[in-house]
Structure formats: structure tokens, C-alpha cells
CSV table of C-alpha atoms and ligand atoms in Angstrom, one decimal:
chain,number,residue,atom,x,y,z
P,19,UNK,CA,0.0,0.1,-0.1
P,20,UNK,CA,1.3,3.1,-0.7
P,21,UNK,CA,1.6,6.1,1.9
P,22,UNK,CA,1.1,9.1,-0.2
P,23,UNK,CA,0.3,12.6,1.4
P,24,UNK,CA,-3.1,13.1,1.5
P,25,UNK,CA,-4.6,14.9,-1.8
P,26,UNK,CA,-8.0,15.3,-2.5
P,27,UNK,CA,-9.7,15.2,-5.7
P,28,UNK,CA,-9.5,19.0,-6.2
P,29,UNK,CA,-5.5,18.7,-5.6
P,30,UNK,CA,-5.5,20.2,-2.4
P,31,UNK,CA,-2.9,18.8,0.0
P,32,UNK,CA,-4.4,17.6,3.7
P,33,UNK,CA,-1.7,18.8,6.0
P,34,UNK,CA,-4.2,20.2,9.0
P,35,UNK,CA,-6.1,17.5,11.4
P,36,UNK,CA,-8.8,19.1,13.7
P,37,UNK,CA,-9.0,16.2,16.4
P,38,UNK,CA,-11.9,16.2,18.4
P,39,UNK,CA,-11.1,14.5,21.8
P,40,UNK,CA,-14.5,14.7,23.5
P,41,UNK,CA,-18.3,15.9,22.8
P,42,UNK,CA,-18.8,17.4,26.4
P,43,UNK,CA,-18.1,20.5,27.4
P,44,UNK,CA,-18.7,22.8,31.0
P,45,UNK,CA,-20.5,25.6,29.3
P,46,UNK,CA,-23.2,25.7,27.2
P,47,UNK,CA,-23.0,28.6,24.5
P,48,UNK,CA,-26.3,29.7,23.1
P,49,UNK,CA,-25.4,29.1,19.3
P,50,UNK,CA,-23.6,25.8,19.8
P,51,UNK,CA,-25.3,23.6,22.6
P,52,UNK,CA,-28.8,23.1,23.8
P,53,UNK,CA,-29.3,23.5,27.2
P,54,UNK,CA,-30.0,19.9,27.7
P,55,UNK,CA,-27.3,17.8,25.6
P,56,UNK,CA,-27.3,14.4,25.9
P,57,UNK,CA,-23.5,13.6,25.7
P,58,UNK,CA,-22.2,10.0,24.2
P,59,UNK,CA,-21.5,6.8,26.5
P,60,UNK,CA,-17.7,6.5,27.0
P,61,UNK,CA,-17.4,3.3,25.0
P,62,UNK,CA,-18.5,5.4,21.9
P,63,UNK,CA,-15.5,7.6,22.2
P,64,UNK,CA,-12.0,6.8,21.2
P,65,UNK,CA,-9.7,6.2,24.2
P,66,UNK,CA,-6.6,8.2,24.7
P,67,UNK,CA,-4.6,5.7,23.6
P,68,UNK,CA,-6.8,5.1,20.2
P,69,UNK,CA,-6.6,9.0,19.5
P,70,UNK,CA,-2.8,8.9,19.6
P,71,UNK,CA,-2.7,6.2,17.1
P,72,UNK,CA,-4.9,8.1,15.2
P,73,UNK,CA,-3.4,11.2,15.0
P,74,UNK,CA,-0.3,9.2,14.3
P,75,UNK,CA,-1.8,7.7,11.5
P,76,UNK,CA,-2.3,11.3,10.1
P,77,UNK,CA,1.0,12.4,10.6
P,78,UNK,CA,2.4,9.3,8.3
P,79,UNK,CA,0.3,10.8,5.7
P,80,UNK,CA,1.9,14.0,5.6
P,81,UNK,CA,-0.2,16.1,8.5
P,82,UNK,CA,1.9,18.4,9.9
P,83,UNK,CA,-0.4,20.3,12.4
P,84,UNK,CA,-2.9,19.0,15.0
P,85,UNK,CA,-5.6,21.2,16.5
P,86,UNK,CA,-7.2,19.4,19.7
P,87,UNK,CA,-10.7,20.7,20.1
P,88,UNK,CA,-13.9,19.5,21.4
P,89,UNK,CA,-16.6,20.0,23.2
P,90,UNK,CA,-14.3,21.6,25.5
P,91,UNK,CA,-10.8,19.4,25.1
P,92,UNK,CA,-9.5,20.6,28.6
P,93,UNK,CA,-12.3,18.6,30.6
P,94,UNK,CA,-11.6,15.3,29.2
P,95,UNK,CA,-9.6,13.3,32.1
P,96,UNK,CA,-5.9,12.8,31.7
P,97,UNK,CA,-6.1,14.9,28.4
P,98,UNK,CA,-2.4,16.0,28.9
P,99,UNK,CA,-1.4,12.6,28.4
P,100,UNK,CA,-2.3,12.9,24.7
P,101,UNK,CA,-0.8,16.6,24.5
P,102,UNK,CA,2.8,14.8,26.0
P,103,UNK,CA,2.4,11.9,23.5
P,104,UNK,CA,1.8,14.3,20.3
P,105,UNK,CA,4.1,16.7,21.6
P,106,UNK,CA,6.6,14.4,21.6
P,107,UNK,CA,5.9,13.8,17.6
P,108,UNK,CA,7.0,17.5,17.1
P,109,UNK,CA,10.1,17.9,14.9
P,110,UNK,CA,9.4,14.5,14.0
P,111,UNK,CA,6.9,14.7,11.0
P,112,UNK,CA,4.7,17.1,13.4
P,113,UNK,CA,5.2,20.6,12.7
P,114,UNK,CA,2.6,22.5,15.4
P,115,UNK,CA,0.1,21.2,18.1
P,116,UNK,CA,-2.5,23.4,19.1
P,117,UNK,CA,-5.8,23.7,21.0
P,118,UNK,CA,-8.8,25.4,21.1
P,119,UNK,CA,-10.6,25.6,24.1
P,120,UNK,CA,-12.9,27.9,26.5
P,121,UNK,CA,-10.3,28.9,28.6
P,122,UNK,CA,-12.4,27.6,32.1
P,123,UNK,CA,-9.7,25.0,32.7
P,124,UNK,CA,-6.6,26.5,31.7
P,125,UNK,CA,-5.1,28.1,35.1
P,126,UNK,CA,-4.9,24.1,35.6
P,127,UNK,CA,-2.9,23.1,32.4
P,128,UNK,CA,-1.3,26.0,30.8
P,129,UNK,CA,2.2,25.2,32.0
P,130,UNK,CA,1.6,21.4,30.9
P,131,UNK,CA,0.2,22.7,27.8
P,132,UNK,CA,3.7,24.7,27.2
P,133,UNK,CA,5.8,21.8,28.3
P,134,UNK,CA,4.3,19.5,25.9
P,135,UNK,CA,5.7,21.8,23.2
P,136,UNK,CA,2.1,23.7,22.9
P,137,UNK,CA,3.1,27.6,21.4
P,138,UNK,CA,-0.2,29.0,20.4
P,139,UNK,CA,-3.9,28.5,21.1
P,140,UNK,CA,-7.0,29.8,20.5
P,141,UNK,CA,-9.4,30.9,23.4
P,142,UNK,CA,-12.9,31.3,22.7
P,143,UNK,CA,-14.5,34.4,24.5
P,144,UNK,CA,-17.7,36.3,23.1
P,145,UNK,CA,-18.1,39.0,25.6
P,146,UNK,CA,-16.1,40.4,28.5
P,147,UNK,CA,-19.6,41.4,30.4
P,148,UNK,CA,-20.6,39.2,33.1
P,149,UNK,CA,-24.2,39.3,32.7
P,150,UNK,CA,-23.6,38.6,29.0
P,151,UNK,CA,-21.3,35.8,29.6
P,152,UNK,CA,-23.7,34.1,31.8
P,153,UNK,CA,-26.5,34.7,29.3
P,154,UNK,CA,-24.8,33.2,26.6
P,155,UNK,CA,-22.8,30.4,27.8
P,156,UNK,CA,-25.7,29.5,30.6
P,157,UNK,CA,-22.9,29.2,33.0
P,158,UNK,CA,-20.9,32.0,35.8
P,159,UNK,CA,-17.6,31.3,34.3
P,160,UNK,CA,-16.2,34.6,33.0
P,161,UNK,CA,-14.0,35.4,36.0
P,162,UNK,CA,-12.5,31.5,35.3
P,163,UNK,CA,-11.6,32.5,31.7
P,164,UNK,CA,-10.0,35.2,32.5
P,165,UNK,CA,-7.8,33.6,34.9
P,166,UNK,CA,-6.9,31.1,32.5
P,167,UNK,CA,-6.2,33.6,29.9
P,168,UNK,CA,-3.7,35.3,32.4
P,169,UNK,CA,-2.1,32.0,33.3
P,170,UNK,CA,-1.6,30.9,29.9
P,171,UNK,CA,0.0,34.6,29.0
P,172,UNK,CA,2.4,33.8,32.4
P,173,UNK,CA,3.5,30.0,31.1
P,174,UNK,CA,4.4,31.9,28.0
P,175,UNK,CA,1.6,30.8,25.5
P,176,UNK,CA,0.7,33.0,22.6
P,177,UNK,CA,-3.1,33.3,22.5
P,178,UNK,CA,-5.8,34.2,19.8
P,179,UNK,CA,-9.1,35.2,21.0
P,180,UNK,CA,-11.9,33.6,18.5
P,181,UNK,CA,-15.1,35.5,18.9
P,182,UNK,CA,-18.5,34.8,17.1
P,183,UNK,CA,-20.0,38.1,16.2
P,184,UNK,CA,-23.6,38.2,17.6
P,185,UNK,CA,-26.2,40.9,16.7
P,186,UNK,CA,-28.0,41.2,20.0
P,187,UNK,CA,-25.3,40.2,22.8
P,188,UNK,CA,-21.8,41.7,21.3
P,189,UNK,CA,-21.8,43.7,18.6
P,190,UNK,CA,-21.4,46.7,20.4
P,191,UNK,CA,-19.1,45.7,22.4
P,192,UNK,CA,-16.8,44.4,19.7
P,193,UNK,CA,-14.3,47.6,19.8
P,194,UNK,CA,-13.9,47.3,23.5
P,195,UNK,CA,-12.9,43.7,23.1
P,196,UNK,CA,-10.5,44.4,20.4
P,197,UNK,CA,-8.9,47.4,22.3
P,198,UNK,CA,-8.7,44.9,25.4
P,199,UNK,CA,-6.8,42.1,23.5
P,200,UNK,CA,-4.7,44.2,21.4
P,201,UNK,CA,-3.6,46.0,24.7
P,202,UNK,CA,-2.6,42.6,25.9
P,203,UNK,CA,-0.7,41.3,22.7
P,204,UNK,CA,-3.5,39.0,21.7
P,205,UNK,CA,-5.2,38.9,18.3
P,206,UNK,CA,-8.8,38.8,18.0
P,207,UNK,CA,-10.5,36.9,15.0
P,208,UNK,CA,-14.3,37.6,14.2
P,209,UNK,CA,-16.4,34.5,13.2
P,210,UNK,CA,-19.8,34.5,11.6
P,211,UNK,CA,-22.2,32.0,13.1
P,212,UNK,CA,-22.7,29.0,11.3
P,213,UNK,CA,-26.2,27.2,11.0
P,214,UNK,CA,-25.2,24.2,12.3
P,215,UNK,CA,-27.4,21.9,14.6
P,216,UNK,CA,-30.8,22.6,16.2
P,217,UNK,CA,-30.5,25.1,19.1
P,218,UNK,CA,-33.2,27.2,20.9
P,219,UNK,CA,-33.0,30.4,19.6
P,220,UNK,CA,-33.2,31.1,15.7
P,221,UNK,CA,-30.0,32.0,13.7
P,222,UNK,CA,-31.1,34.7,11.9
P,223,UNK,CA,-31.5,37.1,15.1
P,224,UNK,CA,-27.9,36.2,16.1
P,225,UNK,CA,-26.3,36.4,12.7
P,226,UNK,CA,-24.3,39.6,12.1
P,227,UNK,CA,-22.6,39.6,8.8
P,228,UNK,CA,-18.8,40.2,9.3
P,229,UNK,CA,-19.1,43.1,6.5
P,230,UNK,CA,-21.6,45.3,8.8
P,231,UNK,CA,-19.0,44.6,11.8
P,232,UNK,CA,-16.4,45.7,9.7
P,233,UNK,CA,-18.0,48.9,8.6
P,234,UNK,CA,-18.8,49.5,12.2
P,235,UNK,CA,-14.9,49.1,13.2
P,236,UNK,CA,-13.9,51.4,10.4
P,237,UNK,CA,-16.3,54.6,11.5
P,238,UNK,CA,-13.7,54.1,14.5
P,239,UNK,CA,-10.5,52.9,13.4
P,240,UNK,CA,-8.3,53.0,10.4
P,241,UNK,CA,-7.7,49.0,9.1
P,242,UNK,CA,-5.2,48.3,6.8
P,243,UNK,CA,-5.1,45.4,4.7
P,244,UNK,CA,-2.1,42.9,5.4
P,245,UNK,CA,-0.7,40.4,3.7
P,246,UNK,CA,-0.8,37.7,6.7
P,247,UNK,CA,-2.2,34.2,5.2
P,248,UNK,CA,-1.8,30.9,7.4
P,249,UNK,CA,-3.4,28.6,5.0
P,250,UNK,CA,-6.6,29.0,7.1
P,251,UNK,CA,-9.9,30.7,6.1
P,252,UNK,CA,-9.3,33.9,7.9
P,253,UNK,CA,-8.1,37.2,6.4
P,254,UNK,CA,-6.1,39.8,8.2
P,255,UNK,CA,-6.3,43.5,9.1
P,256,UNK,CA,-4.1,45.5,11.3
P,257,UNK,CA,-5.7,48.5,13.1
P,258,UNK,CA,-3.6,51.7,12.8
P,259,UNK,CA,-4.8,52.7,16.4
P,260,UNK,CA,-4.0,49.9,18.4
P,261,UNK,CA,-1.0,48.3,16.0
P,262,UNK,CA,-3.0,44.7,16.8
P,263,UNK,CA,-4.4,42.5,14.0
P,264,UNK,CA,-7.8,41.5,13.6
P,265,UNK,CA,-9.1,38.4,11.7
P,266,UNK,CA,-12.4,37.8,9.9
P,267,UNK,CA,-14.0,34.6,9.3
P,268,UNK,CA,-16.7,34.7,6.7
P,269,UNK,CA,-17.9,31.4,5.9
P,270,UNK,CA,-21.3,32.7,5.0
P,271,UNK,CA,-20.5,35.9,3.1
P,272,UNK,CA,-17.1,35.2,1.6
P,273,UNK,CA,-16.7,31.3,0.6
P,274,UNK,CA,-13.4,30.2,1.4
P,275,UNK,CA,-12.8,26.5,0.4
P,276,UNK,CA,-10.5,26.6,-2.6
P,277,UNK,CA,-7.4,26.6,-0.4
P,278,UNK,CA,-8.8,24.2,2.1
P,279,UNK,CA,-5.9,22.3,4.0
P,280,UNK,CA,-8.1,20.2,6.5
P,281,UNK,CA,-10.0,17.6,7.8
P,282,UNK,CA,-12.2,17.1,11.1
P,283,UNK,CA,-12.0,13.8,13.1
P,284,UNK,CA,-14.8,13.8,16.0
P,285,UNK,CA,-13.9,11.9,19.3
P,286,UNK,CA,-15.7,8.7,18.2
P,287,UNK,CA,-13.5,8.7,15.1
P,288,UNK,CA,-15.5,10.1,12.3
P,289,UNK,CA,-13.7,12.0,9.8
P,290,UNK,CA,-15.6,14.9,8.1
P,291,UNK,CA,-14.0,16.0,5.0
P,292,UNK,CA,-15.7,19.3,5.4
P,293,UNK,CA,-17.6,21.3,8.1
P,294,UNK,CA,-20.2,22.3,6.0
P,295,UNK,CA,-21.4,18.5,4.9
P,296,UNK,CA,-22.5,15.6,6.5
P,297,UNK,CA,-20.3,13.0,4.7
P,298,UNK,CA,-18.5,10.9,6.8
P,299,UNK,CA,-16.4,7.9,7.1
P,300,UNK,CA,-16.0,5.8,10.3
P,301,UNK,CA,-12.0,5.4,11.3
P,302,UNK,CA,-13.0,3.9,14.6
P,303,UNK,CA,-13.9,0.8,13.1
P,304,UNK,CA,-10.8,0.7,11.1
P,305,UNK,CA,-8.7,1.3,14.3
P,306,UNK,CA,-10.8,-1.7,16.6
P,307,UNK,CA,-10.9,-3.8,13.4
P,308,UNK,CA,-8.3,-6.3,12.3
P,309,UNK,CA,-5.1,-4.9,10.5
P,310,UNK,CA,-5.7,-1.2,11.8
P,311,UNK,CA,-3.1,0.3,9.8
P,312,UNK,CA,-4.1,-0.8,6.7
P,313,UNK,CA,-7.4,-0.4,7.2
P,314,UNK,CA,-6.9,3.0,8.6
P,315,UNK,CA,-4.8,4.1,5.4
P,316,UNK,CA,-7.6,2.6,3.2
P,317,UNK,CA,-10.1,4.8,5.0
P,318,UNK,CA,-7.8,8.0,4.6
P,319,UNK,CA,-7.8,7.3,0.6
P,320,UNK,CA,-11.2,6.7,0.8
P,321,UNK,CA,-12.1,10.1,2.7
P,322,UNK,CA,-9.8,11.8,0.2
P,323,UNK,CA,-11.9,11.2,-3.1
P,324,UNK,CA,-14.7,12.2,-0.9
P,325,UNK,CA,-13.9,15.5,0.1
P,326,UNK,CA,-16.3,18.2,-1.5
P,327,UNK,CA,-15.0,21.4,-3.3
P,328,UNK,CA,-17.2,23.7,-1.2
P,329,UNK,CA,-19.8,24.2,1.5
P,330,UNK,CA,-23.0,26.1,1.1
P,331,UNK,CA,-24.0,27.9,4.2
P,332,UNK,CA,-26.8,30.0,4.2
P,333,UNK,CA,-28.8,32.4,6.8
P,334,UNK,CA,-30.8,33.8,4.1
P,335,UNK,CA,-34.0,34.8,6.4
P,336,UNK,CA,-35.9,33.9,9.9
P,337,UNK,CA,-36.6,30.6,10.6
P,338,UNK,CA,-34.1,29.2,8.3
P,339,UNK,CA,-33.4,25.6,9.1
P,340,UNK,CA,-29.8,24.5,10.1
P,341,UNK,CA,-27.3,23.2,7.0
P,342,UNK,CA,-26.7,20.4,9.0
P,343,UNK,CA,-27.9,18.5,12.0
P,344,UNK,CA,-24.7,18.3,13.7
P,345,UNK,CA,-23.8,20.9,16.3
P,346,UNK,CA,-20.2,22.2,16.3
P,347,UNK,CA,-19.4,20.5,19.5
P,348,UNK,CA,-19.6,17.1,17.6
P,349,UNK,CA,-17.1,18.1,14.9
P,350,UNK,CA,-15.1,20.3,17.0
P,351,UNK,CA,-14.6,24.1,15.8
J,425,SAM,N1,-15.2,24.5,23.6
J,425,SAM,C1,-13.7,24.9,22.9
J,425,SAM,C2,-14.4,26.4,22.6
J,425,SAM,O1,-15.3,26.8,23.0
J,425,SAM,O2,-13.3,27.0,22.0
J,425,SAM,C3,-13.8,24.2,21.6
J,425,SAM,C4,-14.7,23.6,20.7
J,425,SAM,S1,-15.9,24.9,20.2
J,425,SAM,C5,-17.0,24.0,19.4
J,425,SAM,C6,-14.9,25.9,19.1
J,425,SAM,C7,-15.3,26.8,18.0
J,425,SAM,O3,-16.6,26.7,17.6
J,425,SAM,C8,-15.7,28.0,19.4
J,425,SAM,O4,-14.9,29.2,19.0
J,425,SAM,C9,-16.9,28.2,19.2
J,425,SAM,O5,-17.2,29.8,19.2
J,425,SAM,C10,-17.6,28.2,17.7
J,425,SAM,N2,-18.5,27.7,17.6
J,425,SAM,C11,-19.7,26.4,18.1
J,425,SAM,N3,-20.8,26.7,17.2
J,425,SAM,C12,-20.5,27.8,16.3
J,425,SAM,C13,-21.5,28.0,15.2
J,425,SAM,N4,-22.7,27.5,15.4
J,425,SAM,N5,-21.0,29.2,14.2
J,425,SAM,C14,-20.0,29.5,14.4
J,425,SAM,N6,-19.2,29.3,15.4
J,425,SAM,C15,-19.5,28.3,16.2
J,426,SF4,FE1,-18.6,24.5,24.8
J,426,SF4,FE2,-17.0,25.6,23.0
J,426,SF4,FE3,-19.6,25.0,22.3
J,426,SF4,FE4,-19.5,26.9,24.0
J,426,SF4,S1,-18.7,26.8,21.8
J,426,SF4,S2,-20.7,25.3,24.2
J,426,SF4,S3,-17.3,26.1,25.3
J,426,SF4,S4,-18.3,23.6,22.9
């Protein structure tokens, strides 16, 4: 069997894996989860050892960057052992190991993450207002998140704040959040809400096109386009007045699929070739069956053939049904 790099039918090379290690979370962000979520039974979820072997198979096929995500990855028990194991692959096939987190558990883990070789992390934070945070996440944990951010900075981790732009909740607050982040040497990336999974609210009521957010910001600041490409979907601008950088991720207003270099694997070992499609393949069966090495590589070859060219998200009008019945917490952000 050939162990070629992972290349899809449109010639895109896949070098980036987003690996979800749990579907569980200690917050309940209104756009991501329902208040009453039913989480997966433990036997369905890959063990840490299986996650490590799976990541190893991707590294063998040319994946250079792994982002650990969830659910909330840091609520998974003993997750640091996985960071330790994957960290030992850095410089041996793997170039970067990173994490997307809500920050609540960071104060405990920041030093160990840095020791494992993690250099940069993304922290999701949509408001700096206690009351709004509680309303959005249905938990009272803003001070915990802020302590986590401080601990991560002390540990020497570089931080990017990810903020979902929400019409009612944080539109007016975005400039002060950007000032706060830039004042602490952190980049901030704005994200458009995506129609993933059923939630209690109508997404049209929350959806703020980033073109509108950008117009707001331009009335206050000078935004300078900068040529910073990370291989990902974000476009970047520098704020002349703060010297800091804002990223814009616009899955709805500006499709970004042509340069896609990534796939996502859920904590049950389902590989999703595109965030915006339901098509998936079961890697867990390969991992748990006979000849797992061969079976996994065959499944990865098959997955490459099935990666679609692009997604088609839309929140055109009130009552728009979700594009997919899968929540972001399933595939990981
Ligand atoms: N719990 C971690 C966190 O919040 O960073 C990691 C997983 S979370 C699913 C990853 C990212 O997805 C977060 O930045 C979150 O804001 C974003 N997200 C969740 N649901 C979304 C949606 N429907 N549209 C856009 N972003 C979403
Ligand atoms: Fe949890 Fe992250 Fe989803 Fe919020 S966005 S509910 S923190 S998984």
C-alpha cells in the first residue's frame, strides 16, 4: 500500500487535522449547544491511546499541524497525557500542536501545555461582560476564563481570541473587546455564526454579517489590509491605532473553500471531510478492527476521494433551518 500524502480530488493537500477529544463541555453556549445536551456514552468515544494512534496515522500521511478541540478538550480526564504523546512527535513529522479551548480549565493546564510543546492556542470568548457571558454560556465562568488567559500568558503561550459576532449580544462591544485583546498583545478573530445543529433560538436573530461588523469598526479606526496567510479561512487587517491584528472568518459572506487544507475527526473517530457537509467515514471501525494500520490508510484514501469542493452555508431569512443537524461541538471548531 502506498503511503502518499493526503491529496483530495481537487488537488488540495491535507496537512491539518482538527481532532476532537470529547463532545462534553462545561459551558452551554447558546449558538453551539442546547441547554439539555445528551452526551455520548464512554464506550463510543475513542480512548486516549486510540486518539494517539489515529493522530500518528495522519502524521505518517503528511499532516503537519494538529489542533485538539471538542466539546471542551480540557474537560477530558487525563487529556494532558495525549498532549505529552503528541508533543513528542513535534519535529518528527509534526510541526505544530495546538488547541482551541473555552479557557475555563486553562489556569490548571497552561504550564503543562507549554511543556508539551504547545506554543499558540485559540481561546473562544464572545463577551467581557459578566451578565452577558452568563446569558450566552448559561454558566457563571467569566472570571475563571480570564484567570485562564492570564495563566496562559504567564506560561508563555501565544493567544488568539476567537469571537463569534452576534447581532444582539456583542455587536456594540466588539471595539472594546478588540482594544482589550490588543492591549494584552493578543490577536482577535471575528467569526460569523454558522447554521450547525438545532438550538433554541433562531440563528437569523443572532447572525451578524462581518461586512457589517467591519463597517462599524471602520467608523472608529483605520483598518489596513495585511498580507498574512495562515492557510486557513481567516483574512487579516491591522488596526493602525492599536497596532494589533483582527482576523475575519466569513463562511457565509465569503466562501473560503478553494484553499482548504484540513479535515476534522470527531471523538468517536468519524472523519468529516468538510465542516459544511454530512458526508463522513468511520475511522473507529478501522482502528478497532483487524490490520488497523492498513485499514486506516485505506479509509483515509477513501476519505480524500470524498472531500467536497465547497460548502453552501446560508442564513438567508428568519426561520432558516440548520444546514446540518450536527452541532459544532460534535465536529469541533
Ligand atoms: N469548547 C472549545 C471552545 O469553545 O473554544 C472548543 C470547541 S468550540 C465548538 C470551537 C469554536 O466553535 C468556538 O470558538 C465556538 O465559538 C465556535 N462555534 C460553535 N458553534 C458555532 C456556530 N454555530 N457558528 C460559529 N462558530 C461556532
Ligand atoms: Fe462548549 Fe465551545 Fe460549544 Fe461553547 S462553543 S458550548 S465552550 S464546545
